[in-house]
């Protein structure tokens, strides 16, 4: 039994060392968070720049950014310009819902929606959707769909 003890300790130590924690928010690839079929067919390969990724779908473009900042500060910027608050379902129960702030503007038949979603404290997903449309509500709903998809694909 004494001869097996060092082997067991070595195995336990090795096992503890080989178990890596889940990918962290800052390590997440923003280009992996949206996919073809989320809101139409994805055109081409998403373009990554640091913690941001640009996507082109059938009828819209979207930029998704992972950033660390205070949700209250980022949310306030959108609210001050006519934005509104909401939430994304974060799993079972309302206590898991994640706050989302959105602002949509239209100009010459193009609607731009900016949003910030709080994943966890000081972990945000920023999304900007641009689509030819005259209906802010429709584009805002599309943006919320993309925010929900990105949230569900983030490392937990």
Rosetta silent file (secondary structure, phi, psi, omega in degrees, C-alpha in Angstrom):
SEQUENCE: XXXXXXXXXXXXXXXXXXXXXXXXXXXXXXXXXXXXXXXXXXXXXXXXXXXXXXXXXXXXXXXXXXXXXXXXXXXXXXXXXXXXXXXXXXXXXXXXXXXXXXXXXXXXXXXXXXXXXXXXXXXXXXXXXXXXXXXXXXXXXXXXXXXXXXXXXXXX
SCORE:     score description
SCORE:     0.000 S_00000001
   1 L     0.000  -39.998 -179.825    0.000    0.000    0.000 S_00000001
   2 H   -63.396  -31.785  179.762    2.831    2.404    0.824 S_00000001
   3 H   -72.736  -27.047  179.551    4.296    1.872   -2.648 S_00000001
   4 H   -79.346  -25.039 -177.663    0.981    2.805   -4.235 S_00000001
   5 H   -57.562  -48.780  177.849    0.619    6.039   -2.274 S_00000001
   6 H   -61.419  -35.801  179.359    3.232    8.006   -4.297 S_00000001
   7 H   -66.421  -43.675  178.236    1.675    6.748   -7.532 S_00000001
   8 H   -63.521  -43.540  178.084   -1.795    7.825   -6.383 S_00000001
   9 H   -62.318  -41.497  178.255   -0.500   11.220   -5.282 S_00000001
  10 H   -63.284  -42.983  179.489    1.280   11.669   -8.611 S_00000001
  11 H   -63.279  -43.822  179.014   -1.893   10.710  -10.501 S_00000001
  12 H   -64.784  -41.256  178.512   -3.998   13.130   -8.466 S_00000001
  13 H   -64.110  -45.114  179.954   -1.471   15.926   -8.944 S_00000001
  14 H   -63.201  -41.429 -179.923   -1.246   15.274  -12.671 S_00000001
  15 H   -64.389  -41.647  179.151   -5.014   15.182  -12.974 S_00000001
  16 H   -65.453  -35.575 -179.728   -5.363   18.474  -11.107 S_00000001
  17 H   -73.134  -32.012 -176.158   -2.733   20.060  -13.323 S_00000001
  18 H   -83.948  -15.103  177.696   -4.320   18.826  -16.544 S_00000001
  19 L   -80.565  107.704  179.175   -7.789   20.099  -15.750 S_00000001
  20 L   -92.572  148.769  177.836   -7.837   23.514  -17.263 S_00000001
  21 L   -71.280  162.438  179.095  -10.517   25.968  -16.419 S_00000001
  22 L   -59.322  153.703  177.862  -13.067   26.909  -19.029 S_00000001
  23 L   -54.724  143.118 -179.066  -11.972   29.546  -21.535 S_00000001
  24 L   -87.365  160.044  179.935  -12.175   32.985  -20.070 S_00000001
  25 H   -51.956  -47.250 -176.650  -14.235   35.829  -21.447 S_00000001
  26 H   -68.566  -18.937  178.857  -11.138   37.719  -22.612 S_00000001
  27 H   -90.399   -8.121 -177.205   -9.920   34.584  -24.419 S_00000001
  28 L   -66.308  143.166  176.655  -13.180   34.107  -26.337 S_00000001
  29 L   -88.509  112.087 -177.741  -13.032   34.515  -30.101 S_00000001
  30 H   -61.131  -24.133 -179.742  -15.644   37.149  -31.019 S_00000001
  31 H   -76.215  -10.476  179.131  -15.879   35.665  -34.532 S_00000001
  32 H   -92.957   -1.528 -171.830  -17.152   32.371  -33.094 S_00000001
  33 L   -90.705  -17.354  175.521  -20.173   33.953  -31.413 S_00000001
  34 L  -123.994  148.155 -175.450  -22.382   34.517  -34.461 S_00000001
  35 L  -140.080  162.621  174.074  -23.064   32.011  -37.225 S_00000001
  36 L   -57.602  137.177 -178.193  -24.784   31.573  -40.527 S_00000001
  37 L    97.183  -15.763  179.334  -28.484   31.070  -39.927 S_00000001
  38 L   -62.947  -46.300  177.142  -28.659   33.335  -36.865 S_00000001
  39 L  -146.198   38.244 -176.125  -30.346   36.106  -38.891 S_00000001
  40 L   123.412 -178.818 -179.309  -29.760   34.977  -42.452 S_00000001
  41 L   -80.798  135.529  176.972  -26.863   33.518  -44.350 S_00000001
  42 E   -75.858  132.109 -179.874  -23.382   34.690  -43.431 S_00000001
  43 L  -103.878  119.311  178.648  -21.532   36.149  -46.414 S_00000001
  44 L    72.923 -169.022 -179.800  -17.798   35.513  -46.489 S_00000001
  45 L   -97.902  132.702  177.296  -15.555   35.097  -43.492 S_00000001
  46 L   -57.974  143.824 -177.933  -16.034   37.369  -40.474 S_00000001
  47 E  -101.521  120.270 -178.348  -13.209   39.896  -40.120 S_00000001
  48 E   -98.363  140.515  174.079  -11.521   40.020  -36.717 S_00000001
  49 E  -141.147   98.354 -177.360   -9.714   43.005  -35.280 S_00000001
  50 L    64.703 -122.921  179.808   -8.591   42.431  -31.690 S_00000001
  51 L   -96.950   21.239  177.829  -11.681   41.731  -29.589 S_00000001
  52 E  -122.022  153.005  177.683  -14.066   42.836  -32.366 S_00000001
  53 E  -143.454  135.337  178.218  -15.465   40.962  -35.336 S_00000001
  54 E  -102.667  131.104 -179.596  -17.399   42.223  -38.368 S_00000001
  55 E  -120.324  142.868  172.381  -20.099   39.993  -39.876 S_00000001
  56 E  -121.510  116.596  176.487  -22.026   40.417  -43.115 S_00000001
  57 E  -103.166 -179.016 -178.299  -25.341   38.604  -43.333 S_00000001
  58 L   -45.143  -56.318 -171.028  -27.870   38.647  -46.199 S_00000001
  59 L  -120.598   11.081 -178.215  -29.382   42.026  -45.435 S_00000001
  60 E  -153.153  163.387  171.189  -27.310   43.479  -42.620 S_00000001
  61 E  -117.457  150.362  179.291  -23.887   43.990  -41.170 S_00000001
  62 E  -140.273  140.717  172.219  -23.030   43.473  -37.524 S_00000001
  63 E  -118.282  126.944  179.208  -20.009   44.286  -35.434 S_00000001
  64 E  -115.940  130.937 -177.938  -19.576   42.353  -32.197 S_00000001
  65 E  -129.390  133.889  172.442  -17.057   43.500  -29.587 S_00000001
  66 E   -98.804  128.478 -179.324  -16.004   41.903  -26.315 S_00000001
  67 E  -148.801  157.329  177.595  -14.894   44.468  -23.783 S_00000001
  68 L  -107.474  117.038 -179.604  -14.312   44.982  -20.113 S_00000001
  69 L  -166.605  169.136  177.030  -16.090   48.020  -18.690 S_00000001
  70 L   -77.708  127.041 -179.791  -18.813   48.956  -16.251 S_00000001
  71 H   -58.735  -42.502 -177.567  -22.236   48.178  -17.677 S_00000001
  72 H   -57.657  -41.587 -179.425  -23.789   51.211  -15.979 S_00000001
  73 H   -67.057  -47.192 -177.907  -21.358   53.566  -17.742 S_00000001
  74 H   -69.026  -37.950  178.790  -21.775   52.014  -21.198 S_00000001
  75 H   -64.414  -42.633 -178.316  -25.525   51.697  -20.790 S_00000001
  76 H   -59.894  -36.773  178.513  -25.871   55.328  -19.747 S_00000001
  77 H   -59.440  -41.226  179.738  -24.224   56.491  -22.983 S_00000001
  78 H   -75.001  -40.190  179.747  -26.954   54.745  -24.996 S_00000001
  79 H   -63.715  -37.732 -178.391  -29.798   55.781  -22.669 S_00000001
  80 H   -64.647  -22.693 -178.448  -28.728   59.440  -22.821 S_00000001
  81 L  -104.185   23.043  176.971  -29.170   59.330  -26.593 S_00000001
  82 L    95.561   14.319  179.611  -32.678   57.858  -26.562 S_00000001
  83 L   -76.256  177.019  179.775  -31.878   54.214  -25.837 S_00000001
  84 E  -142.960  154.411 -178.731  -33.965   51.788  -23.837 S_00000001
  85 E   -93.674  157.008  177.847  -33.310   48.951  -21.430 S_00000001
  86 E  -162.190 -161.894  179.435  -34.202   45.306  -21.757 S_00000001
  87 E  -152.805  153.830  173.900  -32.898   41.858  -20.914 S_00000001
  88 E  -112.391  133.903  178.184  -31.680   38.675  -22.560 S_00000001
  89 L   -62.895  126.416 -177.445  -32.750   35.358  -21.051 S_00000001
  90 L  -107.836   19.780 -178.158  -29.697   33.881  -19.374 S_00000001
  91 L   129.705 -159.741 -178.045  -31.063   30.449  -18.543 S_00000001
  92 L   -72.969  132.043  176.304  -33.714   29.144  -16.239 S_00000001
  93 L    87.889  144.071 -178.526  -35.372   31.736  -14.061 S_00000001
  94 H   -65.552  -23.576 -178.781  -35.539   35.495  -14.311 S_00000001
  95 H   -66.375  -15.514  178.967  -32.626   35.877  -11.892 S_00000001
  96 H   -95.185   -3.095  178.889  -30.337   34.682  -14.704 S_00000001
  97 L   -63.347  146.537 -178.023  -31.497   37.302  -17.217 S_00000001
  98 E  -111.931  134.764 -178.199  -28.768   39.649  -18.405 S_00000001
  99 E   -69.452  143.342 -178.970  -29.329   43.404  -18.836 S_00000001
 100 E  -137.693  133.648  174.185  -29.227   44.848  -22.336 S_00000001
 101 E  -120.624  133.944 -174.608  -29.406   48.479  -23.409 S_00000001
 102 E  -129.924  145.102  171.189  -30.214   49.360  -27.015 S_00000001
 103 E  -137.782  127.289  178.237  -30.378   52.538  -29.088 S_00000001
 104 E  -120.461  138.351  176.357  -31.590   52.560  -32.705 S_00000001
 105 E  -130.569  154.155  175.567  -31.456   55.462  -35.135 S_00000001
 106 E  -128.950  146.386 -179.846  -32.530   55.757  -38.759 S_00000001
 107 E  -153.279  120.659  176.372  -31.191   57.876  -41.541 S_00000001
 108 L    51.828   44.026  175.921  -32.071   57.763  -45.236 S_00000001
 109 L    80.694   12.878  177.225  -33.570   54.272  -45.087 S_00000001
 110 E  -124.704  127.323  178.181  -30.796   52.741  -42.985 S_00000001
 111 E  -105.214  132.809  175.774  -31.309   51.768  -39.344 S_00000001
 112 E  -118.162  124.375  176.642  -28.339   51.480  -36.992 S_00000001
 113 E  -116.996  129.897  174.793  -28.804   49.802  -33.620 S_00000001
 114 E  -112.664  140.986  179.514  -26.132   49.862  -30.937 S_00000001
 115 E  -146.599  155.357  173.979  -26.398   47.677  -27.872 S_00000001
 116 E  -132.895  130.843 -178.304  -24.448   46.657  -24.820 S_00000001
 117 E  -119.561  127.968  176.739  -25.093   43.383  -22.988 S_00000001
 118 E   -86.972  118.014  177.874  -23.713   42.637  -19.544 S_00000001
 119 E   -83.915  -53.400  174.431  -22.410   39.071  -19.437 S_00000001
 120 E  -148.139  175.453  179.652  -20.918   39.327  -15.942 S_00000001
 121 L   -52.458  121.930  178.308  -19.556   42.167  -13.849 S_00000001
 122 L    64.258   21.760  174.469  -17.280   44.264  -16.108 S_00000001
 123 E  -125.751  111.993 -172.972  -17.704   41.827  -19.020 S_00000001
 124 E  -123.395  149.818  168.002  -19.716   43.264  -21.885 S_00000001
 125 E  -111.764  122.112  174.086  -20.720   42.343  -25.402 S_00000001
 126 E  -102.384  137.111  179.122  -21.176   45.367  -27.625 S_00000001
 127 E  -134.622  136.727  170.570  -23.132   44.929  -30.851 S_00000001
 128 E  -125.629  127.154  178.248  -23.856   47.302  -33.695 S_00000001
 129 E  -117.028  133.335  176.308  -26.284   46.238  -36.429 S_00000001
 130 E  -124.516  126.362 -177.921  -26.779   48.215  -39.640 S_00000001
 131 E  -146.323  140.662  173.117  -29.629   47.296  -41.968 S_00000001
 132 E   -67.276  116.230 -178.007  -31.522   48.926  -44.813 S_00000001
 133 L  -174.385  165.720  172.265  -34.910   49.509  -43.242 S_00000001
 134 L  -119.391    5.132 -176.441  -37.222   52.190  -41.992 S_00000001
 135 L  -112.634  101.486 -179.928  -38.440   50.204  -38.969 S_00000001
 136 H   -59.563  -37.517 -177.829  -36.289   50.673  -35.868 S_00000001
 137 H   -63.372  -42.807 -179.884  -38.282   48.069  -33.942 S_00000001
 138 H   -63.593  -46.897 -179.764  -37.636   45.310  -36.473 S_00000001
 139 H   -66.638  -36.695  175.907  -33.907   46.020  -36.598 S_00000001
 140 H   -61.601  -38.328  177.765  -33.835   46.272  -32.794 S_00000001
 141 H   -68.050  -38.052  176.224  -35.390   42.802  -32.574 S_00000001
 142 H   -62.234  -44.427  179.394  -32.786   41.442  -34.991 S_00000001
 143 H   -61.408  -41.179  178.369  -30.062   42.962  -32.830 S_00000001
 144 H   -63.611  -37.491  176.368  -31.576   41.339  -29.714 S_00000001
 145 H   -60.952  -45.060  179.239  -31.569   37.975  -31.499 S_00000001
 146 H   -65.140  -39.476  178.431  -27.868   38.373  -32.261 S_00000001
 147 H   -62.339  -42.182  179.699  -27.120   39.419  -28.672 S_00000001
 148 H   -65.075  -41.972  178.636  -28.910   36.318  -27.353 S_00000001
 149 H   -63.040  -45.801  179.666  -27.010   34.035  -29.760 S_00000001
 150 H   -61.721  -42.819 -178.834  -23.665   35.578  -28.796 S_00000001
 151 H   -61.760  -44.270 -177.179  -24.482   35.262  -25.103 S_00000001
 152 H   -68.728  -22.562 -178.651  -25.407   31.586  -25.331 S_00000001
 153 H   -94.219   -7.115  178.136  -22.146   30.799  -27.174 S_00000001
 154 L   -68.988  148.099  174.048  -19.833   32.618  -24.769 S_00000001
 155 L   -59.474  138.354 -178.804  -17.724   30.479  -22.428 S_00000001
 156 L   -85.968    0.000    0.000  -19.526   30.140  -19.123 S_00000001
